[in-house]
Amino acid sequence: MPRSSRWGSSIARASWGQDPQAASDAPRWQVVSGRKVAVENAMPEPTVEALRAMGHNVVREGTAAEFGFGGAQLIRRMEDGYIGGSDHRKDGGVVGF
Protein backbone atom coordinates (compact mmCIF):
# COMPACT_ATOMS: atom_id res chain seq x y z
CA MET A 1 0.00 0.00 0.00
CA PRO A 2 1.44 3.42 -0.83
CA ARG A 3 2.67 5.39 2.16
CA SER A 4 -0.12 8.01 2.00
CA SER A 5 -2.75 5.25 1.89
CA ARG A 6 -1.28 3.65 5.02
CA TRP A 7 -1.37 7.03 6.74
CA GLY A 8 -4.92 7.58 5.52
CA SER A 9 -6.00 4.29 7.08
CA SER A 10 -4.22 5.16 10.31
CA ILE A 11 -5.77 8.63 10.40
CA ALA A 12 -9.24 7.19 9.78
CA ARG A 13 -8.88 4.72 12.63
CA ALA A 14 -7.42 7.23 15.09
CA SER A 15 -9.43 10.35 14.24
CA TRP A 16 -12.84 8.90 13.57
CA GLY A 17 -12.70 5.71 15.62
CA GLN A 18 -13.26 3.57 12.55
CA ASP A 19 -12.86 -0.16 12.79
CA PRO A 20 -10.40 -1.78 10.35
CA GLN A 21 -13.10 -2.60 7.76
CA ALA A 22 -14.49 0.94 7.68
CA ALA A 23 -10.96 2.37 7.41
CA SER A 24 -10.17 -0.01 4.55
CA ASP A 25 -13.41 0.86 2.74
CA ALA A 26 -12.82 4.63 2.91
CA PRO A 27 -11.89 6.43 -0.33
CA ARG A 28 -8.15 6.40 -0.83
CA TRP A 29 -5.79 9.22 -1.74
CA GLN A 30 -2.11 9.67 -2.41
CA VAL A 31 0.30 12.54 -2.90
CA VAL A 32 1.69 12.24 -6.42
CA SER A 33 4.24 15.06 -6.18
CA GLY A 34 4.26 18.59 -4.85
CA ARG A 35 0.64 19.69 -4.51
CA LYS A 36 -0.73 17.05 -6.89
CA VAL A 37 -3.03 14.64 -5.05
CA ALA A 38 -4.74 11.64 -6.65
CA VAL A 39 -8.05 10.50 -5.14
CA GLU A 40 -10.41 7.66 -5.90
CA ASN A 41 -13.64 8.46 -7.72
CA ALA A 42 -15.52 7.66 -4.49
CA MET A 43 -13.96 10.66 -2.71
CA PRO A 44 -16.81 13.05 -1.77
CA GLU A 45 -16.91 16.20 -3.89
CA PRO A 46 -16.86 18.53 -0.82
CA THR A 47 -13.54 16.93 0.20
CA VAL A 48 -12.11 17.42 -3.29
CA GLU A 49 -13.25 21.05 -3.34
CA ALA A 50 -11.73 21.67 0.11
CA LEU A 51 -8.39 20.27 -1.08
CA ARG A 52 -8.53 22.48 -4.18
CA ALA A 53 -9.34 25.51 -2.02
CA MET A 54 -6.12 24.79 -0.09
CA GLY A 55 -4.16 24.94 -3.36
CA HIS A 56 -3.90 21.25 -4.22
CA ASN A 57 -4.12 19.98 -7.79
CA VAL A 58 -6.60 17.12 -7.29
CA VAL A 59 -7.05 14.44 -9.93
CA ARG A 60 -9.64 11.68 -9.78
CA GLU A 61 -8.39 8.21 -10.67
CA GLY A 62 -10.77 5.88 -12.49
CA THR A 63 -11.41 2.21 -11.81
CA ALA A 64 -8.46 0.97 -13.88
CA ALA A 65 -6.06 3.33 -12.11
CA GLU A 66 -7.25 2.39 -8.60
CA PHE A 67 -4.82 -0.52 -8.55
CA GLY A 68 -2.04 2.06 -8.22
CA PHE A 69 -3.38 2.86 -4.75
CA GLY A 70 -2.50 -0.54 -3.32
CA GLY A 71 -4.65 -2.49 -0.90
CA ALA A 72 -5.01 -3.16 2.80
CA GLN A 73 -5.61 -5.99 5.21
CA LEU A 74 -5.83 -4.49 8.69
CA ILE A 75 -5.91 -6.12 12.13
CA ARG A 76 -6.55 -4.38 15.44
CA ARG A 77 -5.93 -5.98 18.81
CA MET A 78 -8.81 -5.58 21.25
CA GLU A 79 -8.98 -6.49 24.94
CA ASP A 80 -10.97 -9.62 24.17
CA GLY A 81 -9.51 -10.61 20.81
CA TYR A 82 -8.91 -9.15 17.38
CA ILE A 83 -10.94 -7.34 14.72
CA GLY A 84 -9.91 -7.25 11.08
CA GLY A 85 -10.82 -5.76 7.75
CA SER A 86 -9.91 -6.50 4.16
CA ASP A 87 -9.90 -4.16 1.18
CA HIS A 88 -12.94 -4.91 -0.99
CA ARG A 89 -11.05 -3.62 -4.03
CA LYS A 90 -8.50 -6.43 -3.92
CA ASP A 91 -8.18 -10.17 -3.51
CA GLY A 92 -7.30 -11.32 -0.02
CA GLY A 93 -8.75 -11.46 3.41
CA VAL A 94 -8.10 -11.30 7.12
CA VAL A 95 -8.15 -14.55 9.07
CA GLY A 96 -7.46 -15.17 12.74
CA PHE A 97 -6.76 -18.43 14.49
PDB file of C-alpha atoms in Angstrom:
ATOM      1  CA  MET A   1       0.000   0.000   0.000  1.00  0.00           C
ATOM      2  CA  PRO A   2       1.438   3.423  -0.829  1.00  0.00           C
ATOM      3  CA  ARG A   3       2.670   5.394   2.157  1.00  0.00           C
ATOM      4  CA  SER A   4      -0.122   8.008   2.002  1.00  0.00           C
ATOM      5  CA  SER A   5      -2.750   5.246   1.890  1.00  0.00           C
ATOM      6  CA  ARG A   6      -1.284   3.648   5.016  1.00  0.00           C
ATOM      7  CA  TRP A   7      -1.372   7.031   6.736  1.00  0.00           C
ATOM      8  CA  GLY A   8      -4.923   7.575   5.517  1.00  0.00           C
ATOM      9  CA  SER A   9      -6.002   4.285   7.078  1.00  0.00           C
ATOM     10  CA  SER A  10      -4.218   5.160  10.315  1.00  0.00           C
ATOM     11  CA  ILE A  11      -5.771   8.631  10.403  1.00  0.00           C
ATOM     12  CA  ALA A  12      -9.242   7.189   9.775  1.00  0.00           C
ATOM     13  CA  ARG A  13      -8.878   4.724  12.630  1.00  0.00           C
ATOM     14  CA  ALA A  14      -7.419   7.232  15.092  1.00  0.00           C
ATOM     15  CA  SER A  15      -9.425  10.355  14.242  1.00  0.00           C
ATOM     16  CA  TRP A  16     -12.844   8.902  13.572  1.00  0.00           C
ATOM     17  CA  GLY A  17     -12.701   5.713  15.623  1.00  0.00           C
ATOM     18  CA  GLN A  18     -13.257   3.566  12.550  1.00  0.00           C
ATOM     19  CA  ASP A  19     -12.857  -0.164  12.787  1.00  0.00           C
ATOM     20  CA  PRO A  20     -10.401  -1.776  10.345  1.00  0.00           C
ATOM     21  CA  GLN A  21     -13.102  -2.603   7.761  1.00  0.00           C
ATOM     22  CA  ALA A  22     -14.489   0.942   7.678  1.00  0.00           C
ATOM     23  CA  ALA A  23     -10.961   2.372   7.408  1.00  0.00           C
ATOM     24  CA  SER A  24     -10.167  -0.006   4.554  1.00  0.00           C
ATOM     25  CA  ASP A  25     -13.413   0.858   2.739  1.00  0.00           C
ATOM     26  CA  ALA A  26     -12.823   4.629   2.909  1.00  0.00           C
ATOM     27  CA  PRO A  27     -11.888   6.425  -0.333  1.00  0.00           C
ATOM     28  CA  ARG A  28      -8.147   6.404  -0.826  1.00  0.00           C
ATOM     29  CA  TRP A  29      -5.790   9.219  -1.741  1.00  0.00           C
ATOM     30  CA  GLN A  30      -2.108   9.669  -2.415  1.00  0.00           C
ATOM     31  CA  VAL A  31       0.301  12.539  -2.903  1.00  0.00           C
ATOM     32  CA  VAL A  32       1.695  12.241  -6.418  1.00  0.00           C
ATOM     33  CA  SER A  33       4.238  15.064  -6.180  1.00  0.00           C
ATOM     34  CA  GLY A  34       4.262  18.591  -4.850  1.00  0.00           C
ATOM     35  CA  ARG A  35       0.638  19.691  -4.513  1.00  0.00           C
ATOM     36  CA  LYS A  36      -0.731  17.051  -6.889  1.00  0.00           C
ATOM     37  CA  VAL A  37      -3.029  14.638  -5.046  1.00  0.00           C
ATOM     38  CA  ALA A  38      -4.743  11.642  -6.651  1.00  0.00           C
ATOM     39  CA  VAL A  39      -8.054  10.499  -5.145  1.00  0.00           C
ATOM     40  CA  GLU A  40     -10.411   7.657  -5.904  1.00  0.00           C
ATOM     41  CA  ASN A  41     -13.642   8.464  -7.717  1.00  0.00           C
ATOM     42  CA  ALA A  42     -15.523   7.658  -4.491  1.00  0.00           C
ATOM     43  CA  MET A  43     -13.955  10.662  -2.712  1.00  0.00           C
ATOM     44  CA  PRO A  44     -16.807  13.052  -1.773  1.00  0.00           C
ATOM     45  CA  GLU A  45     -16.913  16.203  -3.890  1.00  0.00           C
ATOM     46  CA  PRO A  46     -16.856  18.525  -0.817  1.00  0.00           C
ATOM     47  CA  THR A  47     -13.543  16.926   0.201  1.00  0.00           C
ATOM     48  CA  VAL A  48     -12.107  17.416  -3.289  1.00  0.00           C
ATOM     49  CA  GLU A  49     -13.252  21.045  -3.344  1.00  0.00           C
ATOM     50  CA  ALA A  50     -11.732  21.665   0.114  1.00  0.00           C
ATOM     51  CA  LEU A  51      -8.392  20.269  -1.084  1.00  0.00           C
ATOM     52  CA  ARG A  52      -8.527  22.475  -4.184  1.00  0.00           C
ATOM     53  CA  ALA A  53      -9.344  25.511  -2.021  1.00  0.00           C
ATOM     54  CA  MET A  54      -6.120  24.789  -0.091  1.00  0.00           C
ATOM     55  CA  GLY A  55      -4.164  24.935  -3.361  1.00  0.00           C
ATOM     56  CA  HIS A  56      -3.896  21.253  -4.223  1.00  0.00           C
ATOM     57  CA  ASN A  57      -4.120  19.978  -7.793  1.00  0.00           C
ATOM     58  CA  VAL A  58      -6.603  17.123  -7.289  1.00  0.00           C
ATOM     59  CA  VAL A  59      -7.051  14.438  -9.934  1.00  0.00           C
ATOM     60  CA  ARG A  60      -9.642  11.676  -9.775  1.00  0.00           C
ATOM     61  CA  GLU A  61      -8.393   8.208 -10.674  1.00  0.00           C
ATOM     62  CA  GLY A  62     -10.772   5.879 -12.493  1.00  0.00           C
ATOM     63  CA  THR A  63     -11.410   2.211 -11.813  1.00  0.00           C
ATOM     64  CA  ALA A  64      -8.461   0.969 -13.879  1.00  0.00           C
ATOM     65  CA  ALA A  65      -6.061   3.325 -12.105  1.00  0.00           C
ATOM     66  CA  GLU A  66      -7.250   2.391  -8.604  1.00  0.00           C
ATOM     67  CA  PHE A  67      -4.825  -0.520  -8.548  1.00  0.00           C
ATOM     68  CA  GLY A  68      -2.040   2.062  -8.216  1.00  0.00           C
ATOM     69  CA  PHE A  69      -3.384   2.863  -4.753  1.00  0.00           C
ATOM     70  CA  GLY A  70      -2.503  -0.540  -3.318  1.00  0.00           C
ATOM     71  CA  GLY A  71      -4.653  -2.487  -0.898  1.00  0.00           C
ATOM     72  CA  ALA A  72      -5.006  -3.161   2.801  1.00  0.00           C
ATOM     73  CA  GLN A  73      -5.609  -5.990   5.206  1.00  0.00           C
ATOM     74  CA  LEU A  74      -5.829  -4.488   8.695  1.00  0.00           C
ATOM     75  CA  ILE A  75      -5.910  -6.120  12.129  1.00  0.00           C
ATOM     76  CA  ARG A  76      -6.545  -4.382  15.440  1.00  0.00           C
ATOM     77  CA  ARG A  77      -5.932  -5.984  18.810  1.00  0.00           C
ATOM     78  CA  MET A  78      -8.811  -5.577  21.254  1.00  0.00           C
ATOM     79  CA  GLU A  79      -8.977  -6.485  24.942  1.00  0.00           C
ATOM     80  CA  ASP A  80     -10.973  -9.623  24.167  1.00  0.00           C
ATOM     81  CA  GLY A  81      -9.510 -10.609  20.808  1.00  0.00           C
ATOM     82  CA  TYR A  82      -8.913  -9.148  17.377  1.00  0.00           C
ATOM     83  CA  ILE A  83     -10.935  -7.344  14.722  1.00  0.00           C
ATOM     84  CA  GLY A  84      -9.907  -7.251  11.080  1.00  0.00           C
ATOM     85  CA  GLY A  85     -10.824  -5.759   7.752  1.00  0.00           C
ATOM     86  CA  SER A  86      -9.908  -6.502   4.156  1.00  0.00           C
ATOM     87  CA  ASP A  87      -9.904  -4.156   1.183  1.00  0.00           C
ATOM     88  CA  HIS A  88     -12.940  -4.915  -0.987  1.00  0.00           C
ATOM     89  CA  ARG A  89     -11.054  -3.620  -4.032  1.00  0.00           C
ATOM     90  CA  LYS A  90      -8.497  -6.432  -3.918  1.00  0.00           C
ATOM     91  CA  ASP A  91      -8.180 -10.171  -3.506  1.00  0.00           C
ATOM     92  CA  GLY A  92      -7.302 -11.320  -0.023  1.00  0.00           C
ATOM     93  CA  GLY A  93      -8.750 -11.456   3.409  1.00  0.00           C
ATOM     94  CA  VAL A  94      -8.102 -11.301   7.118  1.00  0.00           C
ATOM     95  CA  VAL A  95      -8.153 -14.552   9.072  1.00  0.00           C
ATOM     96  CA  GLY A  96      -7.457 -15.174  12.736  1.00  0.00           C
ATOM     97  CA  PHE A  97      -6.757 -18.426  14.492  1.00  0.00           C
TER      98      PHE A  97
END
